[in-house]
PDB file of C-alpha atoms in Angstrom:
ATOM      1  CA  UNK A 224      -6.306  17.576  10.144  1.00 86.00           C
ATOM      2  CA  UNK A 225      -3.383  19.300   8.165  1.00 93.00           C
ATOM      3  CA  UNK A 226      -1.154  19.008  11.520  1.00 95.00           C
ATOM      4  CA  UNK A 227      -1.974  15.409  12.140  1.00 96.00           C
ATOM      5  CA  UNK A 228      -0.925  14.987   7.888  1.00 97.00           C
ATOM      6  CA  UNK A 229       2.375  16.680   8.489  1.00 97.00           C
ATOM      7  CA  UNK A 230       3.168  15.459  11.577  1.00 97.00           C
ATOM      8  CA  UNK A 231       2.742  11.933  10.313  1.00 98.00           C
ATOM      9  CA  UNK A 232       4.859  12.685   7.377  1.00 98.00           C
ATOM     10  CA  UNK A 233       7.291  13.838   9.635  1.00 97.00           C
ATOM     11  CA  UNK A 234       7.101  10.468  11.282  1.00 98.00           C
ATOM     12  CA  UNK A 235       7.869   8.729   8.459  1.00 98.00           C
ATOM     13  CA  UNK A 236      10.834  10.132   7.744  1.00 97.00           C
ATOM     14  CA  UNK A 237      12.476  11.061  11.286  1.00 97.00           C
ATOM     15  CA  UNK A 238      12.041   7.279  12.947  1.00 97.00           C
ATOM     16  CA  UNK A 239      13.467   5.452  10.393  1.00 97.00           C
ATOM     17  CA  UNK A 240      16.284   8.176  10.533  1.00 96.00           C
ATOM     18  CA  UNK A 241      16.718   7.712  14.238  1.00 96.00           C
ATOM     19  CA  UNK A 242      16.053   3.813  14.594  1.00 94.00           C
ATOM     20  CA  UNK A 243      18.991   3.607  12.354  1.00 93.00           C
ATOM     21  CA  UNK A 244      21.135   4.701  14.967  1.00 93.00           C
ATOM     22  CA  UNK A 245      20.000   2.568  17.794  1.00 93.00           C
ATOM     23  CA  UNK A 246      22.384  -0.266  18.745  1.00 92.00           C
ATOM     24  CA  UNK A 247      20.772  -3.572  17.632  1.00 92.00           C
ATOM     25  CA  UNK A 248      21.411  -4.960  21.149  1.00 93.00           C
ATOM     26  CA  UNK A 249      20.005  -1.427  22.935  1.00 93.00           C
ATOM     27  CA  UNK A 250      16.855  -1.791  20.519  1.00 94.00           C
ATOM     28  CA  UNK A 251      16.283  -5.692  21.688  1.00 95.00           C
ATOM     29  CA  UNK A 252      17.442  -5.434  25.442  1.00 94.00           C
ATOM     30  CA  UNK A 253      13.931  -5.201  27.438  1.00 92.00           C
ATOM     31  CA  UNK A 254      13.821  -2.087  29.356  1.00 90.00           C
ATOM     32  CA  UNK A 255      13.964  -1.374  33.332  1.00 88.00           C
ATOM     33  CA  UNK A 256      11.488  -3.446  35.147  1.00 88.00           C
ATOM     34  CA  UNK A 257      11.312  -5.462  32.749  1.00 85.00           C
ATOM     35  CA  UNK A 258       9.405  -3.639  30.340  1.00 94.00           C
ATOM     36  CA  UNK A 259       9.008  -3.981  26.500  1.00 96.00           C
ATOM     37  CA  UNK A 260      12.250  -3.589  24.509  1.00 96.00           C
ATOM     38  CA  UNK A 261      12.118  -0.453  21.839  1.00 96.00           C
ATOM     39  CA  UNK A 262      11.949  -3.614  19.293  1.00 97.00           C
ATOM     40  CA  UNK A 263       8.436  -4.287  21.337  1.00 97.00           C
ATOM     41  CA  UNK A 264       7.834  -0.726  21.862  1.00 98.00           C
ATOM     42  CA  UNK A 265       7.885  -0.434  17.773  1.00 98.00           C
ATOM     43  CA  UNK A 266       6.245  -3.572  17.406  1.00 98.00           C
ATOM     44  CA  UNK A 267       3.173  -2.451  19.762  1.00 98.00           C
ATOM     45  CA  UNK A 268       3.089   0.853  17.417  1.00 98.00           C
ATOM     46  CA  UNK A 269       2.706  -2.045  14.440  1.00 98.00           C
ATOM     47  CA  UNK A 270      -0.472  -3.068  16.512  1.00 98.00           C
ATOM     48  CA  UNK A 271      -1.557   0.042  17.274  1.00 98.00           C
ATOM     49  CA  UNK A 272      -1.734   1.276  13.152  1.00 98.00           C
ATOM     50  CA  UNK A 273      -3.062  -2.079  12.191  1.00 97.00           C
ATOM     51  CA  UNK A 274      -6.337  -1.404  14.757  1.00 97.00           C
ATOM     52  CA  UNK A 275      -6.254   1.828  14.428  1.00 98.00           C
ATOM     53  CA  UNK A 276      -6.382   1.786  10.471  1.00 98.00           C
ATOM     54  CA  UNK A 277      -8.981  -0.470  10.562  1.00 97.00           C
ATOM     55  CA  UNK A 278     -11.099   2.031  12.830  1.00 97.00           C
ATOM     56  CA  UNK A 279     -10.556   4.611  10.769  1.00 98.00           C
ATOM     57  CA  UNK A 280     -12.006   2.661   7.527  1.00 97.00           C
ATOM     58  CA  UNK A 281     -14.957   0.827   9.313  1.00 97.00           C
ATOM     59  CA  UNK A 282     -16.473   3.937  10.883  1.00 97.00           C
ATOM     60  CA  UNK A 283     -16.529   5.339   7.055  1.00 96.00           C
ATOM     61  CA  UNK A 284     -19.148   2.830   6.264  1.00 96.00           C
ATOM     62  CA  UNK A 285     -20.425   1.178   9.176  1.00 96.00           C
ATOM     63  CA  UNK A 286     -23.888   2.225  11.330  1.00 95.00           C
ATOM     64  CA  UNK A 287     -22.970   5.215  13.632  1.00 92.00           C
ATOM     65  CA  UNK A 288     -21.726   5.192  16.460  1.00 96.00           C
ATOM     66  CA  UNK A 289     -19.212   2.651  15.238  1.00 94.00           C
ATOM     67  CA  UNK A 290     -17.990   0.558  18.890  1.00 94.00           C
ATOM     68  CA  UNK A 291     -14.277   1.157  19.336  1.00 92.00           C
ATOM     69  CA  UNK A 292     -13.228  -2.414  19.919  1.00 86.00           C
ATOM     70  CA  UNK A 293     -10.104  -2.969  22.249  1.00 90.00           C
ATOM     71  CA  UNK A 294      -7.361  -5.444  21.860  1.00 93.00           C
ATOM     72  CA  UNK A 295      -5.219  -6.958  24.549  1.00 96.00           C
ATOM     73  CA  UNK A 296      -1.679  -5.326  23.743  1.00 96.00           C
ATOM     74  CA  UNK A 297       0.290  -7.902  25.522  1.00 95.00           C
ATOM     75  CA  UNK A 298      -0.960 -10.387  24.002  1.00 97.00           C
ATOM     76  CA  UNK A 299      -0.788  -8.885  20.425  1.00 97.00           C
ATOM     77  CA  UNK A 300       2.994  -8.068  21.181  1.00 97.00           C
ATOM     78  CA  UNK A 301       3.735 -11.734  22.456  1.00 96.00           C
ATOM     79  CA  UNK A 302       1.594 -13.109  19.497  1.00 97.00           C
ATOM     80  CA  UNK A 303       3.599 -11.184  16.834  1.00 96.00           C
ATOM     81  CA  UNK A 304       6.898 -12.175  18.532  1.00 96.00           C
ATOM     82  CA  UNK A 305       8.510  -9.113  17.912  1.00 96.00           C
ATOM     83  CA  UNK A 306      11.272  -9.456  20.595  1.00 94.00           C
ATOM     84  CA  UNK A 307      12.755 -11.864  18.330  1.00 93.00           C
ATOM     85  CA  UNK A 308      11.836 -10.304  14.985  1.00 95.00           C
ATOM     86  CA  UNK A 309      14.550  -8.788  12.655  1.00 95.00           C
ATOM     87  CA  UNK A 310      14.674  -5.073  13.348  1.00 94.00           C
ATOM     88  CA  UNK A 311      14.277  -3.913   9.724  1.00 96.00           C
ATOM     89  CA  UNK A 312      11.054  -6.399   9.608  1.00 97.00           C
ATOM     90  CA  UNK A 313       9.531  -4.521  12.179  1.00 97.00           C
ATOM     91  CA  UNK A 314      10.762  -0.604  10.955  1.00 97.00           C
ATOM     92  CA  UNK A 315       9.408  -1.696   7.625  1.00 98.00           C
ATOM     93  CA  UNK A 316       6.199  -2.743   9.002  1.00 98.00           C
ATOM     94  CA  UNK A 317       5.850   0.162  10.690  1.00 98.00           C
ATOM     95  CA  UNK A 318       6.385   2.531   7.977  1.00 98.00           C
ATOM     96  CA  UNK A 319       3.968   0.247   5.615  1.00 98.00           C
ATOM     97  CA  UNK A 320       1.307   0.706   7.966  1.00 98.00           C
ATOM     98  CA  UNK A 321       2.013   4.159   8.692  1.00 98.00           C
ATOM     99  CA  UNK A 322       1.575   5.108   5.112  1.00 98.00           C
ATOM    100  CA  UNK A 323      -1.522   3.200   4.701  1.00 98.00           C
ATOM    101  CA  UNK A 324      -3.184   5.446   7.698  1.00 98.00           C
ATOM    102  CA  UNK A 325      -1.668   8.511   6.298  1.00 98.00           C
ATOM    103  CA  UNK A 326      -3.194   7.617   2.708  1.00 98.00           C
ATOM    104  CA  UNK A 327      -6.604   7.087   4.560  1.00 98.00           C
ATOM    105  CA  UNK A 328      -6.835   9.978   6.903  1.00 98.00           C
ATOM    106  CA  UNK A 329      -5.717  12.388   3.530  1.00 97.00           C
ATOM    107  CA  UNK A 330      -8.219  11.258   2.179  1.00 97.00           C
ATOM    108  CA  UNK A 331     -11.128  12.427   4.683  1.00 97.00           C
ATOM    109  CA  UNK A 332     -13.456  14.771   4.085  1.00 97.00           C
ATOM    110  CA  UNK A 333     -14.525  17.530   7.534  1.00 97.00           C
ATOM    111  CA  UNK A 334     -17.936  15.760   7.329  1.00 97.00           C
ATOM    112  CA  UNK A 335     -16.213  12.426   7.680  1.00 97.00           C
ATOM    113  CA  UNK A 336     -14.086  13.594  10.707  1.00 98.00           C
ATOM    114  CA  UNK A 337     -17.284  14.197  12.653  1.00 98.00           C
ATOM    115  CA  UNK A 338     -18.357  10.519  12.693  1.00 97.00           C
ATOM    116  CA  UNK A 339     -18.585   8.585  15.902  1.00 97.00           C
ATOM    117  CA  UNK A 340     -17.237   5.909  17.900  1.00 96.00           C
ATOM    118  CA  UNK A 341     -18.621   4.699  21.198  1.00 96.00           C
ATOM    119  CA  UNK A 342     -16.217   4.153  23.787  1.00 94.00           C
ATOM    120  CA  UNK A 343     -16.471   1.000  26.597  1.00 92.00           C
ATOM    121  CA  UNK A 344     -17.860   4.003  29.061  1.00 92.00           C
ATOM    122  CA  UNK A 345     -20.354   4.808  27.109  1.00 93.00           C
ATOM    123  CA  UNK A 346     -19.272   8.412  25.932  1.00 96.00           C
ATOM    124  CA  UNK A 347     -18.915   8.986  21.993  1.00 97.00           C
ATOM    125  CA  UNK A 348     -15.642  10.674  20.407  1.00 97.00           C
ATOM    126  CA  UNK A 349     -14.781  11.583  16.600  1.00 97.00           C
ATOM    127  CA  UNK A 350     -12.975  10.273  14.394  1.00 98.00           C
ATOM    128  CA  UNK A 351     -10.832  13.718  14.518  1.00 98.00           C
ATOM    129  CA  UNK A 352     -10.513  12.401  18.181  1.00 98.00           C
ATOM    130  CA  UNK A 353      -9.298   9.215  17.018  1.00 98.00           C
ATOM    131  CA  UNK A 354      -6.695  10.311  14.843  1.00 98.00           C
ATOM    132  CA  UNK A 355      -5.264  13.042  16.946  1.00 98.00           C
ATOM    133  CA  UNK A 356      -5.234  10.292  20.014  1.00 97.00           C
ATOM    134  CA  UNK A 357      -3.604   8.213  17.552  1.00 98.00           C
ATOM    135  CA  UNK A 358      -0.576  10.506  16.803  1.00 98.00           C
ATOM    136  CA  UNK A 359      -0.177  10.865  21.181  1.00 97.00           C
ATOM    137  CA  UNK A 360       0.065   7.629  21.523  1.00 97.00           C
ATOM    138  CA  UNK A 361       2.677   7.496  19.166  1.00 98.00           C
ATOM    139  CA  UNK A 362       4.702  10.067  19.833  1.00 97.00           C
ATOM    140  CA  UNK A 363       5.086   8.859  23.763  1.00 96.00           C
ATOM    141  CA  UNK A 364       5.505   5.491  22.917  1.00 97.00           C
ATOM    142  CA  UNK A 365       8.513   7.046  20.351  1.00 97.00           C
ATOM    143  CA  UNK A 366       9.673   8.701  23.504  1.00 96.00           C
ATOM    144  CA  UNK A 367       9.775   5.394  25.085  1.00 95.00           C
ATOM    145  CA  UNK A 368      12.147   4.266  22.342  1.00 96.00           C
ATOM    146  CA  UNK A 369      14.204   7.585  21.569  1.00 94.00           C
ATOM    147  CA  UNK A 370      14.553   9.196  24.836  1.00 91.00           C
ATOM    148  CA  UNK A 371      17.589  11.585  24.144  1.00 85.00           C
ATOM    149  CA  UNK A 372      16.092  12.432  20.296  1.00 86.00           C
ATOM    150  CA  UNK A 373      13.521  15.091  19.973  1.00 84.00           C
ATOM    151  CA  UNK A 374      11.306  13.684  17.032  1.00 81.00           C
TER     152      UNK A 374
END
């Protein structure tokens, strides 16, 4: 758990560092094929903390194992209308949200980190799981968005 702490505060220091030095139109043009913008890219990572923080409180308190709910990304990303948002809206969302889950997963006890979620397929993962698939997904999605930056 101490790596996933420090490489979150990492995080939350290097993007906002490197964001600040992506060209507003490179950050809102969508990407080959057609594919989210880094404005949507950073947007999805919004969604992604706000589920995933949520997850991370509710299997604290709820009956065990906790279902891990999915959410239809494209549709969250459309619904938030990021591709139009202000860049510094979305950054600053992102770091809010970011701090929150870092707050929260400081927080947990080793006895917490054990607790369950059931996945769609039927198979059962921790919460340590959780947060450590939490911090991949970010980290390729930040690749996405800051391909010649190592974060």
């Amino acid at each position: 758990m101490i790596q996933a702490i420090s490489e979150l505060t990492r995080l939350l220091t290097a993007v906002p560092e490197a964001f600040a030095q992506v060209d507003a139109a490179d950050a809102a043009a969508p990407r080959p094929g057609g594919k989210w913008s880094k404005l949507q890219l950073l947007g999805h990572l919004c969604d992604s903390a706000l589920n995933n923080l949520s997850r991370f409180i509710k299997v604290q308190y709820e009956p065990q194992p906790l279902s891990l709910a999915l959410y239809d990304q494209n549709e969250w990303v459309a619904a938030q209308q990021y591709a139009g948002t202000p860049r510094e809206e979305i950054l600053s969302l992102w770091i809010s949200l970011n701090q929150s889950v870092l707050r929260v997963i400081s927080g947990l006890s080793p006895a917490q980190l054990e607790l369950v979620f059931r996945l769609e397929t039927g198979e059962t993962v921790t919460l340590q799981w959780l947060i450590d698939d939490y911090l991949n997904h970010m980290k390729h999605h930040l690749g996405q968005i800051f391909p010649d930056t190592e974060l």
